[in-house]
């Protein structure tokens, strides 16, 4: 980043800062003093030119080491046979890891599960967060209290939350089945039936993140200029129409942001399905009924010890995310064009 | 009247310490909430807190009582015993120490590096600034899970398995942190202040030390807490490189309780409670500031 620019070429004025060491015009200065000032001035210019790069470089160096390099290296490893037992021993196999996972029914099962769990956790979560933010935007008694309480699940770790929900969702003695039984619903096997288990995993995600997203929406709502609502009210818009025609359009960038972040989060889902498993394995239930891609990656890499294949899964997930990102971008452009 | 209300409130989002606001200006919008709104809020409050409260209830019972219908709704007498056994079984003392070290070092490093970089992006002019900032924002979109395999290889190569530095190092960089500090410093640090220091001959590093750090202190505190919470709760990476018996973090230890052959649910709940309690305490004390921080980081600029 800090390529060898000629430091003397840039005048201090161009850099936008005042240079205190410059000799004031007309004042008699000795030769020695002039040299001292010139030296200070050069140091000043170097400072102005290079310090910004010095300030941002730790981030980029660390990101290179722990973000970008591993990302690229994962792609490289995905073309090799690598075993967990000897991670430095790499044999080139070309695309065989990819064909192997694409031939694996459990991969497609995991992809489908990730998609369905992603949808049933993200959609209700963001809709509830939107409604919640709308209510929190009213004039409320003890509004700070609600905000802090809604955020408490966010402070709870995946590990603790998942373990608690395992108990709450217990088939025979769980609180949720007991409550459902009180209204005449038979016991549901939340851990072993396909849809109930996916819903249960989603509930953990929804519980942890709804309040957080609500706060983000609330912040964006409070940034909407009040006169937009006043003019809408003058035009005879009722509250619902104001919400649809003023709040939602103003919130569009924020909504897009939360959709992207939640999508990424949902595609990575790991801890919740891992700990929700009654068999304590990485298969996402006895029938793989809630095995996500994240869990499948872990199973291939750390249980079956095929790091090369796990890398291929990781890169497939990355490509899927890029596709989702592009789709999101196209949709948001369409929306912007149509409004 | 309405505009002043929102202005006051928006100002209050910026974590500038405790500013007492007039009572009328406490709320966000201009419309009063009706009973329906309070009803929905009450439901969400119960929904948010119930699993936490029930963790404590389950942790205070014995295993027998948890396997009965209906499940217990009120506290029993076994809390202290369960906590003590869980503490020993899950090696929680060491886990707490480890997690405090990991989360502490990560949070402090992230805050310092983010403040310096955020200052450069907010207030300094340099070639490629906008492009680099776009890269920072772009990195927020790269899922961390993609890098775990090479990171694991690196750690294995360095023989760092079960070592805390294996957890700390990858977590000391945060694009969100840079973005957050940039947003804050754009508003909170007047250009005149920097210029004045420049005129006095201060170098960039002196400016950072004497002007940026003091000006950014409230945001640094909030970011520090957010990052502390995040690192404390981090699961995937510590789970991969640390074992329950080696050098566990709290999350690895608590997960180990659930994955071991301990059939005693009340013990597992006691462990979950212990793992959650410190952060809930932090939230109870600093909740208002953390909420303000998240809301501030959310507003784009």
Coordinates of C-alpha atoms in Angstrom, one line a residue:
Chain A
X1 CA 0.0 0.0 0.0
X2 CA 2.8 2.4 0.9
X3 CA 4.4 2.5 -2.5
X4 CA 7.5 4.7 -2.9
X5 CA 6.0 8.1 -3.7
X6 CA 8.3 11.0 -3.7
X7 CA 7.7 12.6 -0.4
X8 CA 9.2 15.9 -1.3
X9 CA 6.8 16.3 -4.3
X10 CA 3.7 17.0 -2.2
X11 CA 3.4 20.4 -0.8
X12 CA 2.0 20.6 2.7
X13 CA -0.8 22.8 1.5
X14 CA -2.0 20.1 -0.9
X15 CA -2.2 17.7 2.0
X16 CA -4.7 20.0 3.7
X17 CA -2.8 20.6 6.9
X18 CA -0.8 23.6 8.1
X19 CA 2.9 23.1 8.3
X20 CA 4.2 24.9 11.4
X21 CA 7.9 24.3 10.7
X22 CA 7.9 26.4 7.5
X23 CA 10.0 29.6 7.9
X24 CA 7.8 32.7 8.0
X25 CA 8.5 34.8 5.0
X26 CA 10.8 37.7 5.5
X27 CA 12.2 36.8 8.9
X28 CA 16.0 36.5 8.9
X29 CA 17.0 33.0 9.7
X30 CA 20.4 31.5 10.1
X31 CA 21.6 28.7 7.8
X32 CA 21.5 26.2 10.6
X33 CA 18.0 27.2 11.6
X34 CA 16.8 26.9 7.9
X35 CA 18.2 23.3 7.7
X36 CA 16.5 22.4 10.9
X37 CA 13.2 23.7 9.7
X38 CA 13.6 21.9 6.3
X39 CA 14.3 18.7 8.2
X40 CA 11.2 19.2 10.4
X41 CA 9.2 20.0 7.3
X42 CA 10.2 16.9 5.5
X43 CA 9.4 14.8 8.5
X44 CA 6.0 16.6 8.6
X45 CA 5.3 15.7 5.0
X46 CA 6.3 12.1 5.5
X47 CA 4.0 12.0 8.5
X48 CA 1.1 13.5 6.6
X49 CA 1.6 11.1 3.7
X50 CA 2.3 7.8 5.4
X51 CA 0.5 7.9 8.8
X52 CA -2.9 7.2 7.4
X53 CA -1.6 4.0 5.8
X54 CA 0.1 3.1 9.1
X55 CA -3.2 3.7 10.9
X56 CA -5.2 1.4 8.6
X57 CA -2.5 -1.2 7.9
X58 CA -3.0 -3.3 11.1
X59 CA -6.5 -4.1 10.1
X60 CA -5.5 -5.0 6.6
X61 CA -2.5 -7.1 7.6
X62 CA -4.6 -9.0 10.1
X63 CA -7.3 -9.4 7.6
X64 CA -4.9 -10.7 5.1
X65 CA -3.5 -13.2 7.5
X66 CA -6.8 -14.4 9.1
X67 CA -9.4 -13.6 6.5
X68 CA -8.2 -13.5 2.9
X69 CA -5.3 -15.9 3.0
X70 CA -7.4 -18.7 4.6
X71 CA -10.2 -18.0 2.2
X72 CA -7.9 -18.5 -0.8
X73 CA -6.1 -21.4 0.9
X74 CA -9.5 -23.1 1.5
X75 CA -10.0 -23.0 -2.3
X76 CA -6.6 -24.5 -2.8
X77 CA -7.1 -27.2 -0.2
X78 CA -10.4 -28.1 -1.8
X79 CA -8.5 -29.3 -4.9
X80 CA -6.5 -31.7 -2.7
X81 CA -6.9 -34.8 -0.7
X82 CA -6.0 -33.7 2.9
X83 CA -6.7 -35.6 6.0
X84 CA -7.1 -34.2 9.5
X85 CA -4.4 -36.5 10.8
X86 CA -1.8 -35.0 8.5
X87 CA -3.0 -31.6 7.5
X88 CA 0.2 -30.7 5.6
X89 CA 0.2 -33.7 3.5
X90 CA -1.7 -32.6 0.3
X91 CA -2.3 -34.7 -2.8
X92 CA -3.7 -33.0 -5.9
X93 CA -7.1 -34.5 -6.9
X94 CA -8.5 -31.7 -9.0
X95 CA -12.3 -31.3 -8.7
X96 CA -12.8 -34.8 -7.2
X97 CA -13.8 -33.4 -3.8
X98 CA -16.5 -31.4 -5.5
X99 CA -17.9 -34.3 -7.5
X100 CA -17.8 -36.4 -4.4
X101 CA -19.9 -34.1 -2.3
X102 CA -22.3 -33.3 -5.2
X103 CA -22.9 -37.1 -5.4
X104 CA -23.5 -37.3 -1.7
X105 CA -27.2 -37.3 -0.9
X106 CA -26.4 -35.9 2.5
X107 CA -24.9 -32.8 0.9
X108 CA -28.1 -32.0 -0.9
X109 CA -30.1 -32.9 2.3
X110 CA -27.9 -30.4 4.2
X111 CA -28.3 -27.8 1.6
X112 CA -32.1 -28.2 1.6
X113 CA -32.2 -28.1 5.4
X114 CA -30.0 -25.0 5.5
X115 CA -32.4 -23.3 3.1
X116 CA -35.6 -24.3 4.9
X117 CA -34.2 -23.6 8.4
X118 CA -32.8 -20.3 7.0
X119 CA -36.3 -19.3 5.7
X120 CA -38.3 -20.3 8.8
X121 CA -35.8 -18.6 11.1
X122 CA -35.1 -15.4 9.1
X123 CA -38.5 -14.4 7.7
X124 CA -40.5 -14.5 11.0
X125 CA -37.5 -13.0 12.9
X126 CA -37.2 -10.0 10.7
X127 CA -41.0 -9.5 10.4
X128 CA -41.3 -9.6 14.2
X129 CA -38.3 -7.3 14.6
X130 CA -40.0 -4.8 12.3
X131 CA -43.2 -4.8 14.2
X132 CA -41.4 -4.7 17.5
X133 CA -39.3 -1.7 16.3
X134 CA -42.5 0.0 15.2
X135 CA -44.0 -0.4 18.7
X136 CA -40.8 0.7 20.4
X137 CA -40.9 3.8 18.3
X138 CA -44.1 4.9 20.0
X139 CA -44.0 7.1 23.0
X140 CA -43.6 4.5 25.7
X141 CA -43.2 4.2 29.4
X142 CA -39.9 2.5 30.4
X143 CA -38.8 2.3 26.8
X144 CA -35.1 1.6 27.8
X145 CA -36.3 -1.3 29.9
X146 CA -37.9 -3.0 26.9
X147 CA -34.8 -2.4 24.7
X148 CA -32.5 -4.0 27.3
X149 CA -34.8 -6.9 27.9
X150 CA -35.1 -7.6 24.2
X151 CA -31.4 -7.7 23.9
X152 CA -30.9 -10.2 26.8
X153 CA -31.1 -13.2 24.5
X154 CA -28.3 -11.8 22.4
X155 CA -26.1 -11.9 25.5
X156 CA -26.9 -15.6 26.0
X157 CA -24.4 -17.9 24.3
X158 CA -25.4 -20.4 21.6
X159 CA -24.3 -23.2 23.9
X160 CA -26.4 -22.1 26.9
X161 CA -29.4 -21.2 24.8
X162 CA -29.4 -24.5 22.8
X163 CA -29.1 -26.6 26.0
X164 CA -32.0 -24.8 27.6
X165 CA -34.2 -25.2 24.5
X166 CA -33.3 -28.9 24.3
X167 CA -35.0 -29.2 27.7
X168 CA -37.9 -26.9 26.8
X169 CA -38.5 -28.9 23.7
X170 CA -38.3 -32.3 25.4
X171 CA -40.8 -34.9 24.1
X172 CA -42.0 -36.3 27.3
X173 CA -41.4 -33.7 30.0
X174 CA -40.6 -30.6 28.0
X175 CA -42.4 -27.3 28.9
X176 CA -43.5 -26.7 25.4
X177 CA -45.2 -30.0 24.9
X178 CA -46.8 -29.7 28.3
X179 CA -48.2 -26.3 27.3
X180 CA -49.4 -27.7 24.0
X181 CA -51.0 -30.6 25.8
X182 CA -52.9 -28.1 27.9
X183 CA -54.6 -26.9 24.8
X184 CA -55.2 -30.4 23.5
X185 CA -52.2 -30.9 21.1
X186 CA -50.5 -34.3 21.4
X187 CA -46.8 -34.6 22.3
X188 CA -44.6 -33.6 19.4
X189 CA -41.2 -35.2 19.0
X190 CA -39.2 -32.0 18.5
X191 CA -35.9 -33.7 18.2
X192 CA -36.7 -36.6 15.9
X193 CA -39.4 -35.5 13.5
X194 CA -38.2 -33.5 10.5
X195 CA -40.3 -30.3 10.5
X196 CA -40.7 -30.0 14.3
X197 CA -36.9 -30.3 14.8
X198 CA -36.2 -27.7 12.1
X199 CA -38.8 -25.4 13.7
X200 CA -37.2 -25.9 17.1
X201 CA -33.7 -25.1 15.8
X202 CA -35.2 -22.0 14.2
X203 CA -36.9 -21.0 17.4
X204 CA -33.5 -20.8 19.1
X205 CA -32.2 -18.6 16.3
X206 CA -35.3 -16.4 16.4
X207 CA -35.2 -16.1 20.2
X208 CA -31.6 -14.9 20.1
X209 CA -31.7 -12.4 17.3
X210 CA -35.1 -10.8 17.1
X211 CA -34.4 -8.1 19.7
X212 CA -31.1 -7.3 18.1
X213 CA -32.6 -6.7 14.7
X214 CA -35.5 -4.8 16.3
X215 CA -32.9 -2.3 17.7
X216 CA -31.3 -1.9 14.3
X217 CA -34.7 -1.2 12.7
X218 CA -35.6 1.2 15.6
X219 CA -32.4 3.2 15.0
X220 CA -33.2 3.5 11.3
X221 CA -36.8 4.5 12.1
X222 CA -35.7 7.3 14.4
X223 CA -33.6 8.7 11.6
X224 CA -36.7 9.2 9.4
X225 CA -37.5 12.9 9.3
X226 CA -40.7 13.7 11.2
X227 CA -42.1 16.0 8.5
X228 CA -42.5 13.0 6.1
X229 CA -45.1 11.7 8.5
X230 CA -46.7 15.1 9.0
X231 CA -47.1 15.6 5.3
X232 CA -48.4 12.1 4.9
X233 CA -50.9 12.8 7.7
X234 CA -52.0 16.0 6.0
X235 CA -52.6 13.9 2.8
X236 CA -55.0 11.9 4.9
X237 CA -52.8 8.7 5.4
X238 CA -53.8 6.7 8.4
X239 CA -51.2 5.0 10.6
X240 CA -51.0 1.8 8.5
X241 CA -50.6 3.8 5.3
X242 CA -47.9 5.9 6.9
X243 CA -46.1 2.7 7.9
X244 CA -46.4 1.2 4.4
X245 CA -45.7 4.4 2.4
X246 CA -43.2 6.3 4.7
X247 CA -41.6 3.9 7.1
X248 CA -41.0 0.9 4.9
X249 CA -39.5 2.8 1.9
X250 CA -37.2 4.7 4.3
X251 CA -36.1 1.5 5.9
X252 CA -35.3 -0.3 2.6
X253 CA -31.4 -0.1 2.9
X254 CA -31.6 -1.2 6.6
X255 CA -33.9 -4.1 5.7
X256 CA -31.6 -5.2 2.9
X257 CA -28.7 -5.0 5.3
X258 CA -30.4 -7.2 7.9
X259 CA -31.5 -9.6 5.2
X260 CA -27.9 -10.0 4.0
X261 CA -26.5 -10.4 7.5
X262 CA -29.2 -12.9 8.5
X263 CA -28.7 -14.9 5.4
X264 CA -25.0 -15.2 6.0
X265 CA -25.8 -16.1 9.6
X266 CA -28.4 -18.7 8.6
X267 CA -26.0 -20.3 6.0
X268 CA -23.4 -20.8 8.8
X269 CA -25.8 -22.3 11.3
X270 CA -23.7 -24.7 13.4
X271 CA -23.9 -24.5 17.2
X272 CA -27.6 -24.7 17.5
X273 CA -28.2 -27.9 15.4
X274 CA -25.0 -29.4 16.9
X275 CA -26.2 -29.1 20.5
X276 CA -29.8 -29.8 19.7
X277 CA -29.0 -33.3 18.6
X278 CA -30.2 -36.0 21.1
X279 CA -27.5 -38.4 19.8
X280 CA -24.8 -35.9 20.5
X281 CA -23.3 -36.4 17.0
X282 CA -22.7 -34.1 14.2
X283 CA -25.2 -35.6 11.8
X284 CA -28.1 -33.3 12.8
X285 CA -30.4 -35.9 14.2
X286 CA -30.6 -39.7 13.6
X287 CA -32.1 -39.2 10.1
X288 CA -30.0 -36.1 9.3
X289 CA -33.3 -34.2 9.6
X290 CA -31.7 -30.9 10.7
X291 CA -28.2 -31.3 9.5
X292 CA -27.1 -27.9 8.1
X293 CA -24.2 -27.3 5.7
X294 CA -22.1 -26.0 8.6
X295 CA -22.7 -29.2 10.4
X296 CA -22.0 -31.3 7.3
X297 CA -18.8 -29.4 6.9
X298 CA -17.8 -30.2 10.4
X299 CA -18.8 -33.9 10.0
X300 CA -16.7 -34.3 6.9
X301 CA -13.7 -32.4 8.2
X302 CA -13.5 -33.3 11.8
X303 CA -15.5 -36.5 12.3
X304 CA -14.6 -38.2 9.0
X305 CA -11.3 -36.3 8.9
X306 CA -11.5 -35.3 5.2
X307 CA -10.3 -31.7 5.3
X308 CA -10.1 -31.5 1.5
X309 CA -13.7 -32.4 1.2
X310 CA -14.6 -30.0 4.0
X311 CA -12.8 -27.3 2.1
X312 CA -14.9 -28.0 -1.0
X313 CA -18.0 -27.7 1.1
X314 CA -16.8 -24.4 2.5
X315 CA -16.1 -23.0 -1.0
X316 CA -19.5 -24.2 -2.3
X317 CA -21.1 -22.3 0.6
X318 CA -19.1 -19.2 -0.4
X319 CA -20.2 -19.4 -4.0
X320 CA -23.8 -19.9 -2.8
X321 CA -23.5 -16.8 -0.7
X322 CA -22.1 -14.8 -3.6
X323 CA -25.1 -15.8 -5.7
X324 CA -27.4 -14.8 -2.9
X325 CA -25.6 -11.5 -2.7
X326 CA -26.0 -10.8 -6.4
X327 CA -29.7 -11.7 -6.2
X328 CA -30.1 -9.4 -3.3
X329 CA -28.4 -6.6 -5.2
X330 CA -30.5 -7.1 -8.3
X331 CA -33.7 -7.2 -6.3
X332 CA -32.8 -4.0 -4.4
X333 CA -32.0 -2.3 -7.7
X334 CA -35.4 -3.3 -9.1
X335 CA -37.1 -2.1 -6.0
X336 CA -35.3 1.2 -6.2
X337 CA -36.1 1.6 -9.9
X338 CA -39.8 0.9 -9.4
X339 CA -40.3 3.4 -6.6
Chain B
X1 CA -42.7 20.2 19.7
X2 CA -42.6 17.0 17.8
X3 CA -39.3 17.8 16.1
X4 CA -37.5 18.8 19.3
X5 CA -38.6 15.5 20.8
X6 CA -36.9 13.4 18.1
X7 CA -33.9 15.6 18.1
X8 CA -33.4 15.2 21.8
X9 CA -33.8 11.5 21.5
X10 CA -31.4 11.1 18.6
X11 CA -28.9 13.0 20.5
X12 CA -29.4 10.6 23.4
X13 CA -28.4 7.7 21.2
X14 CA -24.9 8.9 21.0
X15 CA -23.2 7.5 24.1
X16 CA -22.1 10.7 25.6
X17 CA -22.3 9.6 29.1
X18 CA -25.4 10.0 31.1
X19 CA -27.4 13.0 30.1
X20 CA -30.6 13.5 32.0
X21 CA -33.4 14.2 29.7
X22 CA -36.7 15.8 30.5
X23 CA -39.3 13.1 31.2
X24 CA -41.5 14.0 28.3
X25 CA -38.7 13.4 25.9
X26 CA -37.9 9.9 27.0
X27 CA -39.9 8.2 24.2
X28 CA -39.0 7.7 20.6
X29 CA -41.9 8.6 18.4
X30 CA -44.7 11.1 18.7
X31 CA -47.6 8.7 19.1
X32 CA -48.6 7.4 22.4
X33 CA -48.6 3.6 22.7
X34 CA -51.9 2.1 23.5
X35 CA -52.8 -1.0 25.5
X36 CA -52.3 -3.3 22.5
X37 CA -48.7 -2.1 22.1
X38 CA -48.1 -2.6 25.8
X39 CA -49.6 -6.1 25.5
X40 CA -47.3 -7.1 22.6
X41 CA -44.3 -5.7 24.5
X42 CA -45.3 -7.7 27.6
X43 CA -45.5 -10.8 25.5
X44 CA -42.0 -10.2 24.0
X45 CA -40.6 -9.4 27.4
X46 CA -41.9 -12.7 28.8
X47 CA -40.7 -14.6 25.7
X48 CA -37.2 -13.0 26.0
X49 CA -36.8 -13.7 29.7
X50 CA -38.7 -16.9 30.2
X51 CA -35.9 -19.3 28.9
X52 CA -33.4 -17.5 31.1
X53 CA -35.6 -17.6 34.2
X54 CA -36.4 -21.2 33.6
X55 CA -32.7 -22.0 33.3
X56 CA -32.4 -20.8 36.9
X57 CA -35.5 -22.8 38.0
X58 CA -34.2 -26.0 36.4
X59 CA -30.8 -25.4 37.9
X60 CA -32.4 -25.2 41.4
X61 CA -34.2 -28.5 41.1
X62 CA -33.0 -32.1 41.2
X63 CA -33.0 -34.2 38.0
X64 CA -36.0 -36.2 39.2
X65 CA -38.2 -33.3 39.4
X66 CA -37.3 -32.2 35.9
X67 CA -38.5 -35.5 34.5
X68 CA -42.1 -35.0 35.8
X69 CA -45.2 -33.5 34.3
X70 CA -45.9 -30.7 34.7
X71 CA -42.4 -29.3 34.7
X72 CA -41.5 -27.1 37.7
X73 CA -42.5 -23.5 37.6
X74 CA -40.8 -22.3 40.7
X75 CA -37.4 -22.6 42.3
X76 CA -36.3 -25.6 44.3
X77 CA -33.6 -25.9 47.0
X78 CA -30.8 -27.5 45.0
X79 CA -29.3 -24.5 43.4
X80 CA -26.1 -24.2 45.4
X81 CA -25.3 -27.9 45.2
X82 CA -25.9 -28.0 41.5
X83 CA -23.8 -24.9 40.8
X84 CA -21.0 -26.4 42.8
X85 CA -21.0 -29.7 41.0
X86 CA -21.4 -28.1 37.6
X87 CA -18.5 -25.8 38.4
X88 CA -16.3 -28.7 39.2
X89 CA -17.5 -31.1 36.4
X90 CA -17.1 -28.6 33.6
X91 CA -13.8 -27.1 34.8
X92 CA -15.6 -23.8 34.9
X93 CA -13.1 -22.0 37.0
X94 CA -10.4 -22.4 34.5
X95 CA -12.9 -21.8 31.7
X96 CA -13.9 -18.4 33.2
X97 CA -10.3 -17.4 33.5
X98 CA -9.5 -18.4 29.9
X99 CA -12.6 -16.7 28.5
X100 CA -11.8 -13.5 30.4
X101 CA -8.3 -13.5 29.0
X102 CA -9.4 -14.3 25.4
X103 CA -12.4 -11.8 25.4
X104 CA -10.4 -9.2 27.2
X105 CA -7.4 -9.2 24.9
X106 CA -9.5 -9.4 21.8
X107 CA -11.8 -6.6 22.9
X108 CA -9.0 -4.2 23.8
X109 CA -7.0 -4.9 20.7
X110 CA -10.0 -4.6 18.4
X111 CA -10.9 -1.3 20.1
X112 CA -7.5 0.3 19.8
X113 CA -6.9 -0.9 16.2
X114 CA -10.4 0.1 15.1
X115 CA -10.1 3.5 16.7
X116 CA -6.9 4.3 14.9
X117 CA -8.1 2.9 11.5
X118 CA -11.5 4.5 12.0
X119 CA -9.8 7.9 12.6
X120 CA -7.8 7.6 9.4
X121 CA -10.9 6.8 7.4
X122 CA -13.0 9.5 9.1
X123 CA -10.6 12.4 9.2
X124 CA -7.5 11.9 7.1
X125 CA -7.1 12.3 3.4
X126 CA -5.1 9.7 1.6
X127 CA -5.0 8.0 -1.8
X128 CA -7.3 5.0 -2.0
X129 CA -9.3 5.8 1.1
X130 CA -12.7 5.1 -0.4
X131 CA -11.5 1.9 -2.1
X132 CA -10.0 0.7 1.2
X133 CA -13.1 1.6 3.1
X134 CA -15.2 -0.4 0.6
X135 CA -12.9 -3.4 1.2
X136 CA -13.4 -3.1 5.0
X137 CA -17.2 -3.1 4.5
X138 CA -16.9 -6.0 2.0
X139 CA -15.0 -8.1 4.5
X140 CA -18.0 -7.9 6.9
X141 CA -19.8 -10.0 4.3
X142 CA -17.2 -12.8 4.2
X143 CA -18.4 -15.6 6.5
X144 CA -15.8 -16.6 9.1
X145 CA -16.7 -20.3 8.7
X146 CA -14.9 -20.3 5.3
X147 CA -11.5 -19.8 6.9
X148 CA -11.6 -22.3 9.7
X149 CA -9.9 -25.1 7.8
X150 CA -6.7 -23.3 6.9
X151 CA -6.7 -21.7 10.3
X152 CA -7.0 -25.1 11.8
X153 CA -4.1 -26.3 9.7
X154 CA -2.0 -23.3 10.8
X155 CA -2.8 -23.9 14.4
X156 CA -2.0 -27.6 14.0
X157 CA 1.3 -26.7 12.3
X158 CA 2.3 -24.3 15.0
X159 CA 1.3 -26.9 17.7
X160 CA -1.2 -24.4 19.2
X161 CA -4.0 -26.8 19.6
X162 CA -5.6 -26.2 23.1
X163 CA -3.6 -23.0 23.4
X164 CA -5.4 -19.7 24.0
X165 CA -3.5 -17.7 21.4
X166 CA -5.1 -20.0 18.8
X167 CA -8.4 -18.5 19.8
X168 CA -7.2 -14.9 20.4
X169 CA -5.3 -14.2 17.2
X170 CA -8.0 -14.7 14.5
X171 CA -10.5 -12.7 16.6
X172 CA -8.5 -9.5 17.0
X173 CA -9.6 -8.0 13.7
X174 CA -13.1 -6.6 13.2
X175 CA -14.4 -4.8 10.2
X176 CA -17.4 -3.8 12.1
X177 CA -15.2 -2.2 14.7
X178 CA -13.5 0.0 12.1
X179 CA -16.8 0.9 10.6
X180 CA -18.3 1.7 14.0
X181 CA -15.4 4.0 15.0
X182 CA -15.4 5.7 11.7
X183 CA -19.1 6.6 12.0
X184 CA -18.6 7.9 15.5
X185 CA -15.5 10.0 14.8
X186 CA -17.1 11.5 11.7
X187 CA -19.6 13.2 14.0
X188 CA -17.9 13.4 17.4
X189 CA -14.4 14.8 16.5
X190 CA -14.5 18.3 15.1
X191 CA -11.9 19.0 12.3
X192 CA -10.9 22.2 14.1
X193 CA -9.5 20.3 17.0
X194 CA -7.2 18.3 14.7
X195 CA -6.2 21.4 12.8
X196 CA -5.4 23.3 16.0
X197 CA -3.1 20.4 17.1
X198 CA -1.5 20.4 13.7
X199 CA -0.8 24.1 13.9
X200 CA 0.9 23.5 17.2
X201 CA 3.1 21.0 15.4
X202 CA 1.7 17.7 16.7
X203 CA 2.5 14.6 14.7
X204 CA -0.2 12.2 13.6
X205 CA 0.6 9.9 16.5
X206 CA 0.3 12.7 19.0
X207 CA -3.0 13.7 17.5
X208 CA -4.2 10.1 18.0
X209 CA -3.0 9.9 21.5
X210 CA -4.0 13.3 22.8
X211 CA -7.1 14.1 20.8
X212 CA -8.6 11.0 19.1
X213 CA -8.5 8.6 22.0
X214 CA -10.0 11.1 24.5
X215 CA -12.7 12.1 22.0
X216 CA -13.5 8.5 21.1
X217 CA -13.7 7.2 24.7
X218 CA -17.4 6.7 25.0
X219 CA -17.6 4.8 21.7
X220 CA -14.5 2.8 22.6
X221 CA -16.3 1.7 25.7
X222 CA -19.4 0.6 23.9
X223 CA -17.4 -1.2 21.1
X224 CA -15.3 -2.9 23.8
X225 CA -18.4 -4.2 25.5
X226 CA -19.9 -5.4 22.2
X227 CA -16.7 -7.1 21.2
X228 CA -16.4 -8.6 24.7
X229 CA -19.9 -10.1 24.4
X230 CA -19.2 -11.4 20.9
X231 CA -15.9 -13.1 21.8
X232 CA -17.3 -14.4 25.1
X233 CA -20.1 -16.1 23.2
X234 CA -18.0 -17.3 20.2
X235 CA -18.5 -21.0 19.7
X236 CA -17.4 -22.5 16.4
X237 CA -13.7 -21.7 16.4
X238 CA -13.0 -22.3 20.1
X239 CA -15.0 -25.6 19.8
X240 CA -12.7 -26.6 17.0
X241 CA -9.3 -25.8 18.5
X242 CA -9.9 -26.2 22.2
X243 CA -10.9 -29.4 24.0
X244 CA -13.0 -29.5 27.1
X245 CA -10.1 -31.0 29.0
X246 CA -7.3 -28.9 27.6
X247 CA -7.9 -25.2 27.9
X248 CA -11.7 -24.7 27.4
X249 CA -13.5 -21.4 27.1
X250 CA -16.8 -21.1 28.9
X251 CA -18.8 -22.0 25.8
X252 CA -16.7 -25.1 25.1
X253 CA -17.0 -26.2 28.7
X254 CA -20.8 -25.6 28.8
X255 CA -21.3 -27.4 25.5
X256 CA -19.2 -30.2 26.9
X257 CA -21.7 -30.6 29.8
X258 CA -24.5 -31.1 27.3
X259 CA -22.5 -33.4 25.1
X260 CA -21.0 -35.6 27.8
X261 CA -22.8 -38.5 29.2
X262 CA -24.0 -36.5 32.2
X263 CA -27.7 -37.4 32.2
X264 CA -28.3 -34.9 35.0
X265 CA -30.3 -32.1 33.3
X266 CA -30.3 -29.9 36.4
X267 CA -26.5 -30.0 36.4
X268 CA -26.4 -29.0 32.7
X269 CA -28.8 -26.1 33.4
X270 CA -26.6 -25.1 36.3
X271 CA -23.6 -25.0 34.0
X272 CA -25.6 -23.0 31.4
X273 CA -26.7 -20.6 34.1
X274 CA -23.1 -20.1 35.2
X275 CA -21.9 -19.5 31.7
X276 CA -24.6 -16.9 31.0
X277 CA -24.7 -15.1 34.3
X278 CA -21.6 -12.8 33.9
X279 CA -22.8 -11.4 30.6
X280 CA -26.3 -10.9 31.9
X281 CA -24.8 -8.9 34.8
X282 CA -22.9 -6.8 32.3
X283 CA -26.1 -6.3 30.5
X284 CA -28.0 -5.4 33.6
X285 CA -25.5 -2.7 34.4
X286 CA -24.5 -1.4 31.0
X287 CA -27.6 -2.4 29.0
X288 CA -28.5 1.2 28.2
X289 CA -25.1 2.0 26.8
X290 CA -24.9 -1.2 24.8
X291 CA -28.4 -0.6 23.3
X292 CA -27.3 2.9 22.4
X293 CA -24.1 1.5 20.8
X294 CA -25.9 -1.1 18.7
X295 CA -28.4 1.5 17.5
X296 CA -25.6 4.0 16.7
X297 CA -23.7 1.4 14.8
X298 CA -26.8 0.6 12.8
X299 CA -27.4 4.1 11.4
X300 CA -25.6 4.3 8.1
X301 CA -23.6 7.4 7.0

